[in-house]
Coordinates of C-alpha atoms in Angstrom, one line a residue:
X169 CA 92.6 100.0 84.5
X170 CA 92.6 100.8 88.1
X171 CA 95.1 99.4 90.5
X172 CA 95.1 95.6 91.0
X173 CA 94.6 94.6 94.6
X174 CA 94.8 90.8 95.7
X175 CA 94.8 91.4 99.5
X176 CA 91.8 92.5 101.4
X177 CA 93.1 96.1 102.0
X178 CA 91.7 99.4 100.8
X179 CA 93.0 100.3 97.4
X180 CA 93.7 103.8 96.0
X181 CA 93.9 105.1 99.8
X182 CA 95.5 108.4 98.4
X183 CA 92.2 109.3 96.7
X184 CA 90.7 112.1 98.8
X185 CA 87.1 111.4 100.0
X186 CA 84.2 113.8 99.3
X187 CA 83.5 116.2 102.0
X188 CA 80.7 114.9 104.4
X189 CA 77.4 116.1 102.8
X190 CA 74.6 117.4 105.1
X191 CA 72.3 114.4 104.5
X192 CA 68.7 114.8 105.6
X193 CA 68.4 113.2 109.1
X194 CA 66.1 110.3 107.5
X195 CA 69.1 109.4 105.2
X196 CA 72.0 109.9 107.5
X197 CA 70.6 107.2 109.9
X198 CA 70.8 104.8 107.1
X199 CA 74.3 105.7 105.8
X200 CA 77.2 103.6 107.1
X201 CA 80.8 104.7 106.9
X202 CA 82.0 101.5 109.0
X203 CA 85.4 100.7 107.6
X204 CA 84.4 97.0 107.4
X205 CA 81.2 97.9 105.3
X206 CA 83.1 100.2 103.1
X207 CA 85.8 97.6 102.5
X208 CA 83.1 95.1 101.3
X209 CA 81.7 97.6 99.2
X210 CA 85.0 98.3 97.5
X211 CA 85.5 94.9 95.9
X212 CA 83.4 92.4 94.0
X213 CA 83.7 88.7 92.9
X214 CA 86.5 89.7 90.5
X215 CA 88.7 90.8 93.2
X216 CA 90.7 92.9 90.6
X217 CA 89.4 96.4 90.8
X218 CA 88.8 98.1 94.2
X219 CA 87.4 101.6 94.5
X220 CA 86.2 102.9 98.1
X221 CA 82.5 104.5 98.3
X222 CA 82.1 107.5 100.5
X223 CA 79.2 105.5 102.5
X224 CA 76.9 102.6 102.1
X225 CA 73.1 103.0 102.2
X226 CA 71.4 100.3 104.3
X227 CA 67.8 101.0 103.0
X228 CA 64.9 100.0 105.1
X229 CA 62.6 100.9 102.3
X230 CA 62.5 101.6 98.7
X231 CA 61.8 105.2 99.5
X232 CA 65.2 105.4 101.0
X233 CA 66.7 104.6 97.6
X234 CA 64.5 107.2 95.8
X235 CA 65.2 109.9 98.5
X236 CA 68.9 109.2 98.2
X237 CA 68.9 109.6 94.3
X238 CA 66.7 112.9 94.8
X239 CA 69.1 114.2 97.3
X240 CA 72.2 113.6 95.0
X241 CA 70.2 115.4 92.1
X242 CA 69.5 118.3 94.3
X243 CA 73.3 119.1 94.8
X244 CA 75.4 121.4 92.4
X245 CA 78.0 118.6 92.4
X246 CA 76.0 115.3 92.6
X247 CA 77.5 112.0 94.0
X248 CA 77.2 108.9 92.1
X249 CA 75.1 105.9 93.3
X250 CA 75.6 102.2 92.6
X251 CA 73.0 99.4 93.5
X252 CA 74.8 96.3 94.8
X253 CA 73.2 93.0 95.1
X254 CA 75.6 90.1 95.3
X255 CA 78.4 92.0 93.4
X256 CA 79.1 89.2 91.1
X257 CA 80.6 91.5 88.6
X258 CA 84.3 91.1 87.9
X259 CA 85.8 94.6 87.1
X260 CA 84.1 97.0 89.5
X261 CA 80.6 97.5 87.8
X262 CA 78.9 97.6 91.1
X263 CA 81.2 100.1 92.7
X264 CA 80.9 103.9 93.3
X265 CA 84.2 105.5 94.0
X266 CA 83.6 108.4 96.6
X267 CA 79.9 107.9 95.9
X268 CA 77.4 105.9 97.8
X269 CA 76.7 102.0 97.2
X270 CA 73.2 100.9 97.9
X271 CA 73.1 97.6 99.7
X272 CA 70.0 96.1 97.9
X273 CA 70.0 93.0 100.2
X274 CA 68.9 95.0 103.1
X275 CA 65.4 95.3 101.6
X276 CA 64.7 91.7 102.6
X277 CA 63.9 93.0 105.9
X278 CA 61.6 95.7 104.7
X279 CA 59.6 93.3 102.7
X280 CA 59.1 91.1 105.8
X281 CA 59.2 87.9 103.9
X282 CA 56.8 89.2 101.0
X283 CA 59.6 89.7 98.5
X284 CA 58.4 86.7 96.3
X285 CA 54.7 86.6 95.8
X286 CA 53.0 84.2 93.3
X287 CA 49.6 85.3 91.9
X288 CA 46.9 84.9 89.4
X289 CA 47.0 81.0 89.8
X290 CA 43.4 80.5 90.4
X291 CA 42.6 80.3 86.7
X292 CA 42.3 77.3 84.6
X293 CA 45.7 77.6 82.8
X294 CA 49.0 77.8 84.9
X295 CA 50.5 79.7 82.1
X296 CA 48.6 82.7 83.4
X297 CA 50.5 82.6 86.5
X298 CA 53.3 85.1 87.6
X299 CA 55.5 85.9 90.3
X300 CA 56.3 89.4 91.7
X301 CA 60.1 89.4 93.0
X302 CA 61.7 92.1 94.6
X303 CA 64.9 93.4 92.9
X304 CA 66.9 92.2 95.8
X305 CA 65.7 88.8 95.9
X306 CA 68.1 85.7 94.8
X307 CA 67.2 83.4 91.9
X308 CA 67.6 80.5 94.1
X309 CA 64.9 81.7 96.4
X310 CA 62.6 82.2 93.6
X311 CA 63.2 78.7 92.5
X312 CA 62.3 77.3 95.9
X313 CA 59.2 79.7 96.2
X314 CA 57.9 78.7 92.9
X315 CA 58.6 75.1 92.5
X316 CA 56.8 74.3 95.9
X317 CA 53.7 75.4 94.1
X318 CA 54.6 73.3 91.1
X319 CA 55.6 76.4 89.2
X320 CA 58.9 78.0 87.8
X321 CA 60.0 80.8 85.7
X322 CA 61.2 79.6 82.3
X323 CA 64.7 81.3 81.8
X324 CA 67.7 81.0 84.4
X325 CA 71.2 81.8 84.9
X326 CA 73.8 79.1 85.5
X327 CA 74.3 80.4 88.9
X328 CA 71.4 81.1 91.0
X329 CA 72.9 83.0 93.9
X330 CA 72.4 86.3 92.1
X331 CA 69.8 89.0 92.6
X332 CA 66.8 89.4 90.0
X333 CA 67.5 93.1 89.7
X334 CA 71.3 92.2 88.8
X335 CA 70.8 89.7 86.1
X336 CA 67.8 91.8 84.5
X337 CA 70.4 94.6 84.3
X338 CA 72.4 92.6 82.2
X339 CA 70.4 90.1 80.3
X340 CA 70.6 86.7 82.1
X341 CA 71.7 83.8 80.1
X342 CA 72.3 80.1 80.0
X343 CA 71.6 76.9 78.2
X344 CA 67.9 77.8 78.2
X345 CA 68.1 81.2 76.3
X346 CA 68.0 79.3 72.9
X347 CA 64.5 78.3 73.5
X348 CA 63.2 80.7 76.1
X349 CA 65.2 83.8 75.4
X350 CA 67.3 85.7 78.3
X351 CA 65.8 86.6 81.4
X352 CA 65.1 90.1 80.2
X353 CA 62.7 88.6 77.6
X354 CA 60.8 86.9 80.3
X355 CA 59.6 90.1 82.1
X356 CA 56.0 91.1 82.4
X357 CA 56.4 94.4 84.4
X358 CA 58.9 96.4 86.6
X359 CA 59.1 98.7 89.3
X360 CA 61.9 101.2 88.7
X361 CA 63.3 104.2 90.6
X362 CA 64.9 106.4 87.9
X363 CA 68.1 108.4 87.9
X364 CA 65.9 111.4 89.1
X365 CA 64.4 109.4 91.9
X366 CA 61.1 108.9 90.3
X367 CA 59.3 105.7 91.3
X368 CA 57.6 104.2 88.0
X369 CA 55.7 101.1 87.2
X370 CA 56.5 99.8 83.5
X371 CA 55.9 97.4 81.0
X372 CA 55.6 96.8 77.3
X373 CA 52.4 98.9 77.4
X374 CA 53.1 101.3 80.2
X375 CA 55.9 103.6 80.3
X376 CA 57.4 101.1 77.6
X377 CA 60.7 103.3 77.0
X378 CA 61.9 103.0 80.6
X379 CA 61.0 99.3 80.6
X380 CA 63.1 98.6 77.4
X381 CA 66.0 100.9 78.8
X382 CA 66.3 99.2 81.9
X383 CA 66.2 95.6 80.7
X384 CA 69.8 95.1 79.9
X385 CA 70.7 98.6 80.5
X386 CA 73.5 97.9 82.8
X387 CA 72.0 99.9 85.5
X388 CA 72.2 103.4 83.7
X389 CA 68.7 104.4 83.8
X390 CA 67.1 103.1 87.2
X391 CA 67.2 101.0 90.0
X392 CA 64.9 97.7 89.7
X393 CA 62.9 97.3 92.9
X394 CA 60.3 94.8 91.5
X395 CA 60.0 92.5 88.7
X396 CA 57.0 90.5 87.5
X397 CA 57.9 87.2 86.0
X398 CA 55.7 84.8 83.8
X399 CA 55.6 81.1 85.2
X400 CA 55.0 77.9 83.7
X401 CA 54.6 74.1 85.1
X402 CA 57.6 73.0 87.1
X403 CA 59.3 69.9 85.9
X404 CA 60.6 67.7 88.8
X405 CA 63.6 65.8 87.2
X406 CA 66.3 66.2 84.5
X407 CA 67.9 64.2 82.0
X408 CA 71.5 65.5 82.0
X409 CA 73.8 64.4 79.1
X410 CA 77.2 65.4 78.0
X411 CA 78.3 64.3 74.6
X412 CA 82.1 64.4 73.7
X413 CA 83.4 65.5 70.2
X414 CA 86.8 65.6 68.8
X415 CA 85.8 67.8 65.9
X416 CA 84.9 71.4 66.2
X417 CA 82.7 71.4 62.9
X418 CA 80.6 68.5 64.0
X419 CA 80.3 69.9 67.5
X420 CA 78.9 73.4 66.3
X421 CA 76.8 71.6 63.6
X422 CA 75.1 69.6 66.1
X423 CA 74.6 72.2 68.7
X424 CA 72.8 74.5 65.9
X425 CA 70.7 71.5 65.0
X426 CA 69.6 71.3 68.7
X427 CA 68.8 74.7 69.1
X428 CA 66.8 74.8 65.8
X429 CA 64.0 73.1 67.9
X430 CA 63.2 76.1 69.8
X431 CA 59.5 76.7 70.2
X432 CA 58.5 77.2 73.9
X433 CA 55.7 74.7 73.6
X434 CA 57.4 72.0 71.6
X435 CA 57.8 69.2 74.1
X436 CA 60.1 67.3 72.0
X437 CA 62.7 70.2 72.2
X438 CA 65.8 70.1 74.5
X439 CA 65.2 72.5 77.5
X440 CA 69.0 73.2 77.9
X441 CA 72.0 73.2 75.5
X442 CA 75.3 74.4 76.3
X443 CA 78.8 73.7 75.2
X444 CA 82.0 73.1 77.2
X445 CA 85.6 73.1 76.0
X446 CA 88.3 70.3 77.6
X447 CA 91.8 71.4 77.2
X448 CA 94.9 69.1 77.2
X449 CA 96.3 71.0 80.2
X450 CA 96.8 70.2 83.9
X451 CA 93.8 70.4 86.4
X452 CA 91.4 68.9 83.6
X453 CA 88.1 68.6 85.6
X454 CA 86.4 65.2 84.8
X455 CA 84.4 65.0 87.9
X456 CA 81.0 64.8 86.1
X457 CA 82.0 61.6 84.4
X458 CA 82.1 57.9 85.9
X459 CA 85.5 57.3 87.5
X460 CA 86.1 54.2 85.2
X461 CA 85.7 56.4 82.0
X462 CA 87.8 59.0 83.1
X463 CA 91.2 57.5 81.7
X464 CA 89.8 57.1 78.2
X465 CA 88.2 60.6 78.2
X466 CA 91.5 62.0 79.1
X467 CA 93.3 60.1 76.5
X468 CA 90.8 61.4 73.8
X469 CA 91.6 65.1 75.2
X470 CA 95.4 64.4 75.1
X471 CA 95.1 63.1 71.6
X472 CA 92.9 66.0 70.1
X473 CA 94.4 68.7 72.3
X474 CA 91.0 70.0 72.6
X475 CA 87.7 68.2 73.3
X476 CA 84.2 69.8 72.5
X477 CA 81.4 68.7 75.0
X478 CA 77.7 69.4 74.3
X479 CA 75.7 69.6 77.5
X480 CA 72.1 68.7 76.8
X481 CA 69.4 68.4 79.5
X482 CA 65.6 67.3 79.1
X483 CA 63.3 68.1 82.0
X484 CA 60.5 65.7 82.8
X485 CA 58.2 64.6 85.6
X486 CA 58.6 61.3 87.3
X487 CA 55.4 59.8 85.7
X488 CA 56.5 60.7 82.2
X489 CA 60.1 58.6 82.2
X490 CA 59.1 56.4 79.5
X491 CA 58.3 59.3 77.1
X492 CA 61.3 61.3 78.2
X493 CA 63.6 58.3 77.4
X494 CA 62.1 58.3 73.8
X495 CA 62.4 62.0 73.5
X496 CA 66.1 62.0 74.5
X497 CA 66.9 59.2 72.0
X498 CA 65.3 61.1 69.2
X499 CA 67.3 64.4 70.2
X500 CA 70.7 62.5 69.9
X501 CA 69.6 60.3 67.0
X502 CA 72.2 61.3 64.0
X503 CA 74.3 63.5 66.3
X504 CA 78.3 63.0 65.4
X505 CA 79.7 62.7 68.9
X506 CA 82.6 60.3 69.4
X507 CA 80.9 56.9 69.6
X508 CA 80.6 55.5 73.1
X509 CA 81.4 59.1 74.5
X510 CA 77.9 59.7 75.8
X511 CA 77.5 60.2 79.5
X512 CA 74.2 60.7 81.5
X513 CA 72.9 61.6 85.0
X514 CA 69.3 61.5 86.1
X515 CA 68.8 64.3 89.0
X516 CA 66.0 66.4 90.4
X517 CA 65.2 69.7 88.5
X518 CA 66.5 71.7 91.5
X519 CA 69.6 69.7 91.7
X520 CA 70.5 70.5 88.2
X521 CA 69.5 74.2 88.3
X522 CA 71.7 74.7 91.6
X523 CA 74.5 72.6 90.3
X524 CA 77.1 75.4 90.3
X525 CA 76.5 76.2 93.9
X526 CA 77.7 72.7 94.8
X527 CA 80.8 73.6 92.9
X528 CA 81.1 76.8 94.8
X529 CA 80.9 75.0 98.3
X530 CA 84.0 72.6 97.1
X531 CA 86.0 75.7 95.9
X532 CA 85.1 77.6 99.3
X533 CA 86.3 74.7 101.2
X534 CA 89.5 74.8 99.5
X535 CA 89.9 78.6 99.7
X536 CA 89.7 79.0 95.9
X537 CA 86.5 81.0 95.7
X538 CA 87.5 84.6 97.0
X539 CA 90.3 84.8 94.3
X540 CA 90.7 87.1 91.4
X541 CA 88.4 86.2 88.3
X542 CA 89.7 87.6 85.1
X543 CA 86.7 86.6 83.2
X544 CA 85.9 87.2 79.6
X545 CA 82.3 86.9 78.3
X546 CA 81.1 87.7 74.8
X547 CA 79.1 87.0 71.8
X548 CA 80.3 85.8 68.4
X549 CA 78.6 85.8 65.2
X550 CA 77.9 82.2 63.8
X551 CA 79.7 83.0 60.5
X552 CA 83.0 83.5 62.0
X553 CA 83.1 80.8 64.8
X554 CA 85.3 78.5 62.8
X555 CA 87.9 81.4 62.6
X556 CA 87.4 82.0 66.3
X557 CA 88.2 78.1 67.0
X558 CA 91.3 78.3 65.0
X559 CA 92.6 81.6 66.2
X560 CA 91.7 81.7 69.8
X561 CA 91.0 78.1 71.0
X562 CA 93.9 76.6 69.1
X563 CA 96.4 79.3 68.7
X564 CA 95.9 81.3 72.0
X565 CA 94.6 79.3 74.6
X566 CA 95.7 75.8 73.9
X567 CA 99.2 77.3 73.2
X568 CA 99.7 79.2 76.4
X569 CA 100.4 77.8 80.0
X570 CA 97.1 79.0 81.3
X571 CA 94.1 76.9 82.1
X572 CA 90.6 78.3 82.3
X573 CA 88.5 76.9 85.2
X574 CA 85.8 76.6 82.6
X575 CA 85.3 77.6 79.2
X576 CA 81.6 77.6 77.7
X577 CA 80.8 78.0 74.1
X578 CA 77.2 77.7 73.0
X579 CA 74.8 79.1 70.3
X580 CA 71.6 81.1 70.9
X581 CA 68.8 82.4 68.7
X582 CA 68.5 86.1 67.9
X583 CA 64.7 86.1 67.5
X584 CA 64.4 85.2 71.2
X585 CA 65.8 88.7 72.1
X586 CA 64.0 91.8 72.1
X587 CA 66.1 94.6 70.1
X588 CA 63.9 97.2 71.7
X589 CA 65.9 96.5 75.1
X590 CA 69.4 97.9 75.8
X591 CA 71.3 94.7 75.5
X592 CA 73.4 94.5 72.4
X593 CA 74.1 91.2 70.3
X594 CA 75.5 90.3 66.9
X595 CA 73.6 90.9 64.0
X596 CA 73.0 87.3 63.0
X597 CA 70.2 84.9 63.3
X598 CA 72.6 82.6 65.4
X599 CA 75.5 83.7 67.6
X600 CA 77.5 81.9 70.1
X601 CA 78.4 82.8 73.8
X602 CA 82.0 82.6 75.2
X603 CA 82.5 82.3 78.8
X604 CA 86.3 82.1 79.6
X605 CA 85.9 81.8 83.4
X606 CA 89.4 82.1 84.8
X607 CA 90.6 82.0 88.4
X608 CA 94.0 83.4 89.3
X609 CA 96.2 82.6 92.3
X610 CA 97.9 85.8 92.5
X611 CA 99.1 89.1 90.8
X612 CA 101.1 87.6 88.1
X613 CA 98.6 85.1 87.0
X614 CA 95.9 87.8 87.0
X615 CA 98.4 89.9 84.7
X616 CA 98.8 86.8 82.6
X617 CA 95.1 86.2 82.1
X618 CA 94.6 89.8 81.3
X619 CA 97.3 89.8 78.6
X620 CA 95.6 86.5 77.1
X621 CA 92.3 88.4 77.2
X622 CA 93.7 91.4 75.4
X623 CA 95.2 89.0 73.0
X624 CA 91.7 87.4 72.1
X625 CA 90.0 90.8 71.8
X626 CA 92.9 92.0 69.4
X627 CA 92.5 88.9 67.4
X628 CA 89.0 89.6 67.0
X629 CA 89.6 93.1 66.0
X630 CA 92.3 92.2 63.4
X631 CA 90.3 89.5 62.0
X632 CA 87.1 91.7 61.6
X633 CA 85.1 89.4 63.9
X634 CA 82.3 91.8 65.1
X635 CA 81.9 90.3 68.6
X636 CA 79.8 92.1 71.4
X637 CA 80.9 91.7 74.9
X638 CA 78.6 90.6 77.7
X639 CA 79.2 91.6 81.4
X640 CA 81.2 94.2 79.4
X641 CA 84.8 94.9 80.4
X642 CA 86.0 98.4 81.0
X643 CA 86.2 100.4 77.9
X644 CA 87.1 103.8 76.5
X645 CA 84.2 106.2 75.6
X646 CA 85.0 105.5 72.0
X647 CA 84.9 101.8 72.6
X648 CA 81.5 102.2 74.3
X649 CA 80.2 103.9 71.2
X650 CA 81.4 101.1 69.0
X651 CA 80.0 98.3 71.4
X652 CA 76.4 100.0 71.4
X653 CA 76.8 100.6 67.6
X654 CA 73.5 101.6 66.1
X655 CA 71.9 101.8 69.6
X656 CA 74.4 104.4 71.0
X657 CA 72.4 107.4 70.2
X658 CA 69.3 106.0 71.7
X659 CA 71.2 104.8 74.8
X660 CA 72.6 108.3 75.3
X661 CA 69.1 109.7 74.8
X662 CA 67.7 107.5 77.4
X663 CA 70.4 108.4 79.7
X664 CA 69.7 112.0 79.4
X665 CA 66.0 111.3 80.0
X666 CA 66.1 109.0 82.7
X667 CA 69.3 110.0 84.7
X668 CA 70.4 113.3 83.1
X669 CA 73.1 114.0 85.9
X670 CA 74.7 110.8 85.1
X671 CA 74.4 109.6 88.7
X672 CA 73.6 105.8 88.4
X673 CA 76.2 102.8 88.2
X674 CA 79.4 104.8 87.5
X675 CA 81.3 101.5 87.8
X676 CA 80.4 100.6 84.2
X677 CA 82.5 103.4 83.1
X678 CA 80.1 104.3 80.1
X679 CA 79.5 108.0 81.0
X680 CA 82.7 109.5 82.7

């Protein structure tokens, strides 16, 4: 792992910069070597890895990106290039040490307000509508632009201040994934600039190999400059429930029951299912729950050591409230949460989807947002989650003096993913996602969290739990081969075809 750096200073100062290339004039005018801009491009949300680029491209058109890639390819010793949106990676994945970082958000000016365009809505069925979105656009802006027309994409991330191109390069998951699939399963068409600088429009029917490569491809094959996303009718409100359990088996059984109703058109199904773990530790966040109920929730967590929470949401329209109340009652009928430990809110659709931003504003006001985030995100096969609960939740996390800001744990259905795409998941019909979302106060705590993460990964390895990492952490070449498994040869062949000089997204560390 590269040097840890917790203050806003340039790390790895001793690393010699590449010589100044004779960039074409059309590119040179778009490249910045301003120290502050370079500093910003040398870090990410994780604030753990810091790598300085040679320059930052501030593109005024997508042609600038294509020309940059072509120029690098023309050199005997090409420089690496990394597109950067909001840089919400945690271990340097959006960085390009001594290369060029592309500030994708600059394309907002190029598009002149046309980065989000809803089309094909003059037909009888709103299900034929779609939205064309620039890869640099934020999901929160997609939400606002579509809902004002009574429409919305089907699949979201939990945090919406991320770029479309960024999440589609990973997968884009949340509590909607069990029913509607990850965001990469909800794409009709893409515009991509390949690692050779070629501009290609692709879909499942046209240039399909590039289409499947880029989705979940960790930025290895091309830069996404536009995505066409299907739309459906937008609800207006959300019934937002949390059900608390003191037994892991009941918790997981009920989660799996809820995600078994996963037909996209099933009006009786839940729209969102996630799981949250509450640990008997300091800084227990009970802000969701009514103040009078917080003492008894804390008492339950203290007694159990760990409480397991199902977060269940049902969307509806204002004029359908009587029906949605009945549907919610049917969903929770027979569930085995602790009696009287069901809590509910009724909020607007946008309030629910944008809920994490509210938490962000609170953390920013306390100076707790721009801190190191040693996260662990991974997928766990359903057949081993009981072992994982005993070996990780109880024997590692609960016993150590480290408190995650939040721990997410919830199931997904494999049949909602397209195996032709680059993303890798466990080979079971149902698998769980773990989001261990830590925030560290200093270098010592970063090291402690990193040690805990390595202990968790070692436990999985020793126990034969075949996990797949999501937002994958730094790996050795052999570990990357193991990560992709049967997809590795295809992944390597696609790299050779679309980015033969291995220019793109070096921060992932896949092709050294």
